[in-house]
Short mmCIF file of C-alpha atoms in Angstrom, two decimals:
data_model
loop_
_atom_site.label_atom_id
_atom_site.label_comp_id
_atom_site.label_asym_id
_atom_site.label_seq_id
_atom_site.Cartn_x
_atom_site.Cartn_y
_atom_site.Cartn_z
CA MET A 239 -24.13 7.10 -11.55
CA GLU A 240 -20.67 6.03 -12.72
CA GLU A 241 -20.42 2.69 -14.42
CA GLU A 242 -18.54 0.40 -12.07
CA LEU A 243 -15.84 -1.73 -13.64
CA PRO A 244 -14.83 -5.23 -12.60
CA LEU A 245 -12.07 -6.07 -10.21
CA PHE A 246 -8.67 -6.63 -11.72
CA TYR A 247 -5.86 -8.19 -9.76
CA GLY A 248 -2.13 -7.51 -10.01
CA GLU A 249 0.76 -9.69 -8.95
CA SER A 250 0.15 -9.12 -5.25
CA GLY A 251 -3.35 -10.58 -5.58
CA LYS A 252 -4.89 -7.40 -4.17
CA PRO A 253 -8.00 -6.09 -5.93
CA VAL A 254 -8.12 -2.72 -7.61
CA ARG A 255 -11.54 -1.28 -8.24
CA ALA A 256 -11.92 1.54 -10.75
CA THR A 257 -14.71 3.41 -12.42
CA LEU A 258 -15.00 4.33 -16.05
CA SER A 259 -14.64 8.03 -15.34
CA SER A 260 -11.54 7.59 -13.18
CA LEU A 261 -9.81 5.62 -15.94
CA LYS A 262 -10.65 8.36 -18.39
CA MET A 263 -8.89 10.82 -16.12
CA LEU A 264 -5.87 8.56 -15.64
CA ASP A 265 -3.05 9.04 -18.11
CA VAL A 266 -2.04 5.42 -18.70
CA GLY A 267 0.51 6.69 -21.20
CA LYS A 268 2.75 7.44 -18.22
CA TRP A 269 2.86 3.76 -17.29
CA PRO A 270 6.10 2.26 -18.68
CA ILE A 271 4.28 -0.74 -20.15
CA PHE A 272 2.19 1.60 -22.34
CA SER A 273 5.01 3.95 -23.33
CA LEU A 274 5.12 2.79 -26.96
CA CYS A 275 1.38 2.81 -27.54
CA SER A 276 -0.07 5.53 -29.73
CA GLU A 277 -2.33 8.22 -28.32
CA GLU A 278 -5.24 6.72 -30.24
CA GLU A 279 -4.68 3.32 -28.63
CA LEU A 280 -4.43 4.82 -25.17
CA GLN A 281 -7.72 6.66 -25.55
CA LEU A 282 -9.51 3.36 -26.15
CA ILE A 283 -8.38 1.66 -22.93
CA ARG A 284 -11.28 0.90 -20.60
CA GLN A 285 -9.71 -1.49 -18.06
CA ALA A 286 -6.13 -2.57 -17.48
CA CYS A 287 -4.36 -5.21 -15.42
CA VAL A 288 -0.59 -4.96 -15.16
CA PHE A 289 1.09 -8.10 -13.82
CA GLY A 290 4.34 -10.07 -13.94
CA SER A 291 7.30 -10.10 -11.57
CA ALA A 292 8.33 -6.63 -12.72
CA GLY A 293 5.01 -5.27 -13.91
CA ASN A 294 6.10 -5.93 -17.49
CA GLU A 295 2.98 -7.64 -18.82
CA VAL A 296 -0.50 -6.22 -19.28
CA LEU A 297 -3.96 -7.33 -20.33
CA TYR A 298 -6.48 -4.62 -21.09
CA THR A 299 -9.92 -4.16 -22.58
CA THR A 300 -11.08 -1.38 -24.86
CA VAL A 301 -14.28 0.61 -25.10
CA ASN A 302 -15.20 -1.78 -27.93
CA ASP A 303 -14.91 -4.77 -25.56
CA GLU A 304 -11.83 -6.08 -27.34
CA ILE A 305 -9.04 -7.63 -25.25
CA PHE A 306 -5.38 -6.83 -25.92
CA VAL A 307 -2.11 -7.92 -24.35
CA LEU A 308 1.52 -6.84 -24.55
CA GLY A 309 4.74 -7.39 -22.63
CA THR A 310 7.44 -9.98 -21.98
CA ASN A 311 5.12 -13.02 -22.18
CA CYS A 312 6.77 -14.98 -19.38
CA SER A 313 5.71 -18.66 -19.63
CA GLY A 314 3.07 -17.69 -22.17
CA CYS A 315 1.12 -15.54 -19.71
CA LEU A 316 -0.05 -13.26 -22.51
CA GLY A 317 -2.13 -16.18 -23.82
CA LEU A 318 -1.15 -15.61 -27.46
CA GLY A 319 -0.16 -19.20 -28.22
CA ASP A 320 3.59 -18.51 -28.07
CA VAL A 321 6.25 -17.17 -25.71
CA GLN A 322 7.32 -14.26 -27.88
CA SER A 323 7.43 -10.87 -26.21
CA THR A 324 5.60 -8.04 -27.90
CA ILE A 325 5.99 -4.29 -27.56
CA GLU A 326 2.90 -3.67 -29.65
CA PRO A 327 -0.62 -4.54 -28.45
CA ARG A 328 -1.92 -7.83 -29.83
CA ARG A 329 -5.57 -8.80 -29.70
CA LEU A 330 -6.36 -11.85 -27.57
CA ASP A 331 -8.73 -13.46 -30.05
CA SER A 332 -9.32 -16.56 -27.92
CA LEU A 333 -11.32 -14.39 -25.50
CA SER A 334 -13.12 -12.46 -28.20
CA GLY A 335 -16.58 -11.35 -27.12
CA LYS A 336 -15.90 -12.02 -23.43
CA LYS A 337 -16.24 -9.38 -20.74
CA ILE A 338 -13.81 -9.72 -17.86
CA ALA A 339 -15.07 -9.74 -14.29
CA CYS A 340 -11.84 -10.49 -12.44
CA LEU A 341 -8.32 -11.75 -13.00
CA SER A 342 -5.59 -13.05 -10.72
CA TYR A 343 -1.92 -13.66 -11.36
CA GLY A 344 0.07 -16.41 -9.65
CA SER A 345 3.84 -15.94 -9.47
CA GLY A 346 4.41 -19.45 -10.89
CA PRO A 347 3.44 -17.77 -13.25
CA HIS A 348 -0.14 -18.45 -14.30
CA ILE A 349 -3.39 -16.58 -14.89
CA VAL A 350 -6.94 -17.31 -13.73
CA LEU A 351 -9.69 -15.16 -15.23
CA ALA A 352 -13.45 -15.06 -14.77
CA THR A 353 -15.88 -13.45 -17.18
CA THR A 354 -18.99 -11.50 -16.28
CA GLU A 355 -20.97 -14.61 -17.22
CA GLY A 356 -19.11 -16.62 -14.57
CA GLU A 357 -16.89 -18.68 -16.89
CA VAL A 358 -13.30 -19.45 -15.89
CA PHE A 359 -10.26 -19.36 -18.18
CA THR A 360 -6.67 -20.22 -17.25
CA TRP A 361 -3.28 -20.16 -18.95
CA GLY A 362 0.45 -20.06 -18.23
CA HIS A 363 2.73 -22.35 -16.23
CA ASN A 364 1.14 -25.67 -15.30
CA ALA A 365 3.77 -28.00 -13.86
CA TYR A 366 1.64 -28.47 -10.73
CA SER A 367 -1.79 -28.53 -12.43
CA GLN A 368 -2.49 -24.95 -11.34
CA LEU A 369 -4.46 -24.38 -14.54
CA GLY A 370 -7.06 -26.94 -13.47
CA ASN A 371 -7.39 -28.57 -16.90
CA GLY A 372 -6.39 -32.06 -15.73
CA THR A 373 -2.86 -31.93 -17.23
CA THR A 374 0.57 -30.58 -16.40
CA ASN A 375 1.10 -29.12 -19.86
CA HIS A 376 1.85 -25.42 -20.21
CA GLY A 377 -1.13 -23.44 -21.41
CA LEU A 378 -0.17 -20.94 -24.08
CA VAL A 379 -3.76 -19.88 -24.78
CA PRO A 380 -6.74 -19.37 -22.42
CA CYS A 381 -8.44 -22.67 -21.64
CA HIS A 382 -12.07 -22.78 -20.51
CA ILE A 383 -12.25 -24.70 -17.22
CA SER A 384 -15.60 -26.37 -16.88
CA THR A 385 -14.98 -29.54 -14.88
CA ASN A 386 -17.14 -29.30 -11.76
CA LEU A 387 -17.85 -25.66 -12.66
CA SER A 388 -20.16 -26.08 -15.63
CA ASN A 389 -23.28 -25.09 -13.71
CA LYS A 390 -21.55 -22.55 -11.49
CA GLN A 391 -21.12 -18.81 -11.85
CA VAL A 392 -17.67 -17.78 -10.64
CA ILE A 393 -17.53 -14.29 -9.14
CA GLU A 394 -14.02 -14.15 -7.66
CA VAL A 395 -10.64 -15.75 -8.38
CA ALA A 396 -7.37 -15.95 -6.47
CA CYS A 397 -3.94 -17.42 -7.17
CA GLY A 398 -1.16 -18.65 -4.96
CA SER A 399 2.24 -19.31 -6.45
CA TYR A 400 1.14 -22.67 -7.87
CA HIS A 401 -2.47 -23.17 -6.80
CA SER A 402 -5.79 -21.54 -7.61
CA LEU A 403 -9.12 -20.76 -5.93
CA VAL A 404 -12.45 -19.59 -7.29
CA LEU A 405 -15.58 -18.45 -5.49
CA THR A 406 -19.03 -19.08 -6.93
CA ALA A 407 -22.15 -16.95 -6.68
CA ASP A 408 -23.72 -19.44 -4.27
CA GLY A 409 -20.79 -19.14 -1.84
CA GLU A 410 -18.82 -22.28 -2.70
CA VAL A 411 -15.03 -22.42 -3.02
CA PHE A 412 -13.24 -24.61 -5.57
CA ALA A 413 -9.48 -25.22 -5.53
CA TRP A 414 -6.81 -26.95 -7.60
CA GLY A 415 -3.08 -27.14 -8.22
CA TYR A 416 -0.02 -27.55 -6.00
CA ASN A 417 -0.87 -29.06 -2.63
CA ASN A 418 2.37 -29.88 -0.82
CA SER A 419 1.17 -28.00 2.28
CA GLY A 420 -2.56 -28.63 2.03
CA GLN A 421 -3.33 -25.36 0.27
CA VAL A 422 -6.15 -26.82 -1.84
CA GLY A 423 -7.89 -27.95 1.35
CA SER A 424 -8.52 -31.56 0.33
CA GLY A 425 -7.12 -33.12 3.51
CA SER A 426 -4.10 -34.60 1.74
CA THR A 427 -0.91 -33.27 0.17
CA ALA A 428 -1.54 -34.69 -3.30
CA ASN A 429 -1.72 -32.17 -6.12
CA GLN A 430 -5.23 -31.48 -7.40
CA PRO A 431 -5.44 -31.47 -11.25
CA ILE A 432 -9.05 -30.26 -11.59
CA PRO A 433 -11.35 -28.00 -9.56
CA ARG A 434 -12.74 -29.66 -6.46
CA ARG A 435 -15.04 -28.04 -3.96
CA VAL A 436 -13.40 -27.19 -0.63
CA THR A 437 -15.61 -28.71 2.01
CA GLY A 438 -14.82 -29.74 5.60
CA CYS A 439 -15.72 -26.80 7.84
CA LEU A 440 -16.91 -24.88 4.79
CA GLN A 441 -19.48 -27.52 3.82
CA ASN A 442 -22.50 -25.59 5.07
CA LYS A 443 -20.99 -22.12 4.97
CA VAL A 444 -21.60 -19.31 2.48
CA VAL A 445 -18.26 -17.81 1.50
CA MET A 446 -18.13 -14.13 0.59
CA ASN A 447 -14.43 -13.51 -0.11
CA ILE A 448 -11.28 -15.54 -0.88
CA ALA A 449 -7.54 -14.91 -1.00
CA CYS A 450 -4.29 -16.81 -1.52
CA GLY A 451 -0.83 -16.43 -0.10
CA GLN A 452 2.15 -18.17 -1.64
CA MET A 453 1.06 -21.60 -0.38
CA CYS A 454 -2.00 -20.93 1.75
CA SER A 455 -5.67 -20.10 1.27
CA MET A 456 -8.27 -17.99 3.08
CA ALA A 457 -12.04 -17.59 3.02
CA VAL A 458 -14.42 -15.18 4.75
CA VAL A 459 -17.94 -16.48 5.29
CA ASP A 460 -21.18 -14.50 5.59
CA THR A 461 -21.07 -14.62 9.40
CA GLY A 462 -17.75 -12.75 9.37
CA GLU A 463 -15.69 -15.76 10.35
CA VAL A 464 -12.34 -16.47 8.66
CA TYR A 465 -11.27 -19.96 7.59
CA VAL A 466 -7.69 -20.81 6.63
CA TRP A 467 -5.70 -23.73 5.28
CA GLY A 468 -2.31 -24.61 3.79
CA TYR A 469 1.25 -23.62 4.67
CA ASN A 470 1.77 -22.03 8.08
CA GLY A 471 5.52 -21.86 8.59
CA ASN A 472 5.41 -18.13 9.32
CA GLY A 473 2.16 -18.19 11.26
CA GLN A 474 0.25 -16.80 8.26
CA LEU A 475 -2.83 -18.88 9.11
CA GLY A 476 -3.28 -17.02 12.41
CA LEU A 477 -3.87 -20.19 14.39
CA GLY A 478 -1.20 -19.57 17.02
CA SER A 479 1.08 -22.28 15.66
CA SER A 480 3.39 -22.95 12.73
CA GLY A 481 1.94 -26.30 11.65
CA ASN A 482 0.38 -26.73 8.21
CA GLN A 483 -3.39 -27.12 7.94
CA PRO A 484 -4.71 -29.53 5.23
CA THR A 485 -8.38 -28.55 5.62
CA PRO A 486 -10.18 -25.29 6.41
CA CYS A 487 -9.91 -24.23 10.04
CA ARG A 488 -11.60 -21.26 11.69
CA VAL A 489 -9.36 -18.53 13.10
CA ALA A 490 -10.57 -18.80 16.69
CA ALA A 491 -8.68 -15.69 17.82
CA LEU A 492 -11.16 -13.60 15.79
CA GLN A 493 -14.15 -14.93 17.74
CA GLY A 494 -16.78 -12.22 18.04
CA ILE A 495 -15.20 -10.09 15.31
CA ARG A 496 -17.00 -9.75 11.98
CA VAL A 497 -14.48 -9.73 9.14
CA GLN A 498 -15.48 -8.27 5.78
CA ARG A 499 -12.43 -8.97 3.62
CA VAL A 500 -9.14 -10.85 3.72
CA ALA A 501 -5.96 -10.20 1.73
CA CYS A 502 -2.69 -12.12 1.57
CA GLY A 503 0.88 -11.21 0.86
CA TYR A 504 3.57 -13.77 0.12
CA ALA A 505 3.54 -15.06 3.71
CA HIS A 506 1.35 -12.71 5.73
CA THR A 507 -2.35 -11.98 6.07
CA LEU A 508 -4.55 -8.94 6.67
CA VAL A 509 -8.26 -8.72 7.42
CA LEU A 510 -10.64 -5.79 7.57
CA THR A 511 -13.52 -5.87 10.06
CA ASP A 512 -16.96 -4.34 9.73
CA GLU A 513 -15.86 -1.65 12.20
CA GLY A 514 -12.91 -0.64 10.05
CA GLN A 515 -10.26 -2.32 12.20
CA VAL A 516 -7.35 -4.10 10.51
CA TYR A 517 -5.74 -7.24 11.94
CA ALA A 518 -2.49 -8.72 10.64
CA TRP A 519 -0.44 -11.86 11.18
CA GLY A 520 2.30 -13.97 9.61
CA ALA A 521 5.76 -13.07 8.34
CA ASN A 522 7.03 -9.66 9.44
CA SER A 523 10.73 -9.46 8.56
CA TYR A 524 10.13 -6.22 6.67
CA GLY A 525 7.58 -4.75 9.07
CA GLN A 526 4.75 -5.70 6.71
CA LEU A 527 2.34 -6.30 9.59
CA GLY A 528 2.53 -2.69 10.75
CA THR A 529 2.90 -3.72 14.39
CA GLY A 530 5.88 -1.47 15.10
CA ASN A 531 8.41 -4.34 15.11
CA LYS A 532 9.72 -7.05 12.79
CA SER A 533 8.63 -10.11 14.73
CA ASN A 534 6.40 -12.72 13.10
CA GLN A 535 2.91 -13.04 14.56
CA SER A 536 1.00 -16.32 14.69
CA TYR A 537 -2.17 -14.75 16.09
CA PRO A 538 -4.22 -11.89 14.62
CA THR A 539 -2.74 -8.65 15.89
CA PRO A 540 -4.61 -5.33 15.64
CA VAL A 541 -2.88 -2.79 13.45
CA VAL A 542 -2.99 0.51 15.31
CA VAL A 543 -3.22 3.14 12.61
CA GLU A 544 -2.26 6.62 13.77
CA LYS A 545 -5.20 8.97 13.38
CA ASP A 546 -4.90 10.80 10.12
CA ARG A 547 -2.82 13.89 10.82
CA CYS A 548 -4.93 16.06 8.52
CA GLU A 549 -8.10 14.96 10.30
CA HIS A 550 -6.49 15.60 13.67
CA PHE A 551 -5.41 19.06 12.55
CA ARG A 552 -8.85 19.82 11.12
CA SER A 553 -10.54 18.68 14.33
CA SER A 554 -8.27 20.81 16.47
CA LEU A 555 -9.23 23.87 14.44
CA GLU A 556 -12.93 23.11 14.74
CA ASP A 557 -12.52 22.78 18.51
CA ASN A 558 -10.84 26.18 18.75
CA GLU A 559 -11.69 28.42 15.81
CA ASP A 560 -9.96 31.37 17.47
CA ASP A 561 -6.63 29.66 16.79
CA ILE A 562 -7.03 29.71 13.01
CA VAL A 563 -4.11 31.50 11.34
CA GLU A 564 -4.30 32.88 7.84
CA MET A 565 -1.79 30.94 5.76
CA SER A 566 -1.09 34.12 3.78
CA GLU A 567 0.98 35.23 6.77
CA PHE A 568 3.56 32.61 5.82
CA SER A 569 5.75 32.20 2.76
CA TYR A 570 4.81 29.67 0.10
CA PRO A 571 7.69 27.29 1.04
CA VAL A 572 6.44 27.25 4.64
CA TYR A 573 2.84 26.64 3.53
CA ARG A 574 3.95 23.88 1.16
CA ALA A 575 6.11 22.26 3.84
CA PHE A 576 3.22 22.34 6.30
CA LEU A 577 0.98 20.51 3.84
CA GLU A 578 3.79 18.06 3.12
CA TYR A 579 4.03 17.29 6.83
CA LEU A 580 0.27 16.80 7.18
CA TYR A 581 0.21 14.26 4.37
CA THR A 582 3.62 12.56 4.59
CA ASP A 583 4.79 13.13 8.15
CA SER A 584 8.06 14.62 6.83
CA ILE A 585 9.42 17.98 5.68
CA SER A 586 11.99 19.22 3.18
CA LEU A 587 13.02 22.88 3.27
CA SER A 588 15.92 25.22 4.10
CA PRO A 589 16.93 26.09 7.70
CA GLU A 590 15.68 29.67 7.25
CA GLU A 591 12.30 28.45 5.98
CA ALA A 592 12.20 25.91 8.81
CA VAL A 593 12.13 28.87 11.21
CA GLY A 594 8.84 30.01 9.68
CA LEU A 595 7.48 26.49 9.91
CA LEU A 596 8.67 26.33 13.52
CA ASP A 597 6.50 29.41 14.15
CA LEU A 598 3.49 27.63 12.67
CA ALA A 599 4.22 24.40 14.53
CA THR A 600 4.51 26.30 17.81
CA PHE A 601 1.23 28.09 17.25
CA TYR A 602 -0.65 24.86 16.56
CA ARG A 603 1.22 22.93 19.25
CA GLU A 604 2.41 20.32 16.73
CA ASN A 605 5.29 19.06 18.86
CA ARG A 606 6.49 16.46 16.40
CA LEU A 607 6.65 19.05 13.67
CA LYS A 608 8.62 21.31 16.01
CA LYS A 609 11.18 18.54 16.43
CA LEU A 610 11.45 18.05 12.67
CA CYS A 611 11.97 21.79 12.20
CA GLN A 612 14.68 21.82 14.84
CA GLN A 613 16.46 18.91 13.19
CA THR A 614 16.40 20.75 9.86
CA ILE A 615 17.73 23.93 11.46
CA LYS A 616 20.55 22.09 13.21
CA GLN A 617 21.64 20.44 9.97
CA GLY A 618 21.80 23.78 8.13
CA ILE A 619 23.37 26.07 10.72
CA CYS A 620 26.42 28.11 9.70
CA GLU A 621 28.28 31.21 10.94
CA GLU A 622 26.12 33.57 8.86
CA ASN A 623 22.73 32.34 10.08
CA ALA A 624 23.66 31.15 13.59
CA ILE A 625 22.42 34.29 15.39
CA ALA A 626 19.15 34.35 13.45
CA LEU A 627 18.55 30.70 14.28
CA LEU A 628 19.44 31.28 17.92
CA SER A 629 16.93 34.15 18.03
CA ALA A 630 14.24 31.90 16.55
CA ALA A 631 14.96 29.17 19.09
CA VAL A 632 14.57 31.65 21.96
CA LYS A 633 11.40 33.13 20.45
CA TYR A 634 9.68 29.77 20.02
CA ASP A 635 10.87 28.33 23.32
CA ALA A 636 12.82 25.51 21.64
CA GLN A 637 15.30 24.92 24.46
CA ASP A 638 17.23 22.07 22.83
CA LEU A 639 17.67 24.09 19.64
CA GLU A 640 18.66 27.17 21.65
CA ASP A 641 21.40 25.21 23.42
CA PHE A 642 22.62 23.81 20.12
CA CYS A 643 22.78 27.23 18.43
CA PHE A 644 24.46 28.79 21.45
CA ARG A 645 27.20 26.14 21.51
CA PHE A 646 27.72 26.63 17.77
CA CYS A 647 28.10 30.39 18.25
CA ILE A 648 30.63 29.91 21.05
CA ASN A 649 32.65 27.44 18.99
CA HIS A 650 32.73 29.92 16.07
CA LEU A 651 32.67 33.09 18.16
CA THR A 652 35.17 35.17 16.22
CA VAL A 653 33.42 34.73 12.87
CA VAL A 654 29.89 34.91 14.33
CA THR A 655 30.53 38.26 16.05
CA GLN A 656 31.57 39.73 12.69
CA THR A 657 28.32 38.86 10.90
CA SER A 658 25.47 41.24 10.16
CA GLY A 659 23.21 39.06 12.23
CA PHE A 660 25.24 39.72 15.34
CA ALA A 661 25.35 43.46 14.60
CA GLU A 662 21.54 43.56 14.30
CA MET A 663 20.95 41.34 17.31
CA ASP A 664 18.08 42.25 19.64
CA HIS A 665 19.40 44.24 22.62
CA ASP A 666 18.00 41.95 25.30
CA LEU A 667 19.11 38.86 23.42
CA LEU A 668 22.60 40.35 23.00
CA LYS A 669 22.88 41.07 26.72
CA ASN A 670 21.77 37.55 27.53
CA PHE A 671 24.17 36.08 24.97
CA ILE A 672 27.17 38.01 26.31
CA SER A 673 26.29 37.10 29.89
CA LYS A 674 25.89 33.42 29.08
CA ALA A 675 29.05 33.38 26.95
CA SER A 676 30.98 34.95 29.77
CA ARG A 677 29.81 32.29 32.20
CA VAL A 678 31.15 29.53 29.98
CA GLY A 679 34.51 31.28 29.67
CA ALA A 680 34.21 32.47 26.07
CA PHE A 681 36.03 35.76 26.78
CA LYS A 682 39.00 34.45 28.77
CA ASN A 683 42.43 35.60 27.58
#
């Protein structure tokens, strides 16, 4: 069995889970932040967390359980005791001997880290007490946060822009930091300088997962219910309103739905249910909710994910094995373009190659692919290939493309009739072309 590594969090606050073997296969030397590291240094990397507004800071552990950092060191987020950038890895001695369980980056910026033993360390910007050490002084080195957490084992951490959450092994949530919109869940809007347990509706609940948006907080409990609090100007709390919520409130619109995990963007929220369904709500000016429009949503809205095209294609073959075509019948560019379409929903190839792909699309009744092929053919038509493309359109019953190619031939009739393609034109197609051209007046004096 592969050794499972801890969760590391990037700037978005989304977890990335990796295994030891997968990191061995990954060439981290291709990551810009590691470009100046030696091959020997790269071989020792066991875990890595890249963070910062431009992905220009990194904390990583080695196979020897040493912790190193490098990067721009914005607001002291490298934890080295200064704000000097470094292009060479420097050991983070203040965490010597610690094994990292999870880490979260707040865009303030600040860092919250939990060790495998459940201890919490914070450092970085602290103007709003987001480090939880009882002060507003910047933290240039990791500070152990023990107030109200001394007998707790923290298993998950999350950062908003200027506030922080941690989840303990017994299902309790503690919060601290900026609280102008109620994001620490205390019932007021006063900043919280030290960790305090979030109670209210969570008092007798066992929390399984936490997340932070810019100025809001979320928790999933063991019954699958979702509780939210904090800023709600874009409907990111999913309560059907835009009013802020100073204490945890259950998302009633998810009644009867068991949620497994919650994740937050800057001002929007996603949840995953135990049936694999995704719901989204909040800000949507960039289409981040995946609802097909750019309107904000204040209620959970199901994200309808198109069935994987590869799976659909595979299923169609299993349903009708007689329709299987040997790919060797097609050129490599056509085969490559077909795979590209299956995985990316787009194609990139020449008009002549698009004819071969049109053949494949017609055979498998992939109508959307047929349309993409026709668009490619239209964009690349010229006098020399016009007859060949017209022939293909007729052969594959692509009426719109046939009309387009025919009009092109009529508009360039003198040159087209002098091409080799016209000279080698199929007899029946030639008769039909001349008849149709005559009807539209192409041969009038």
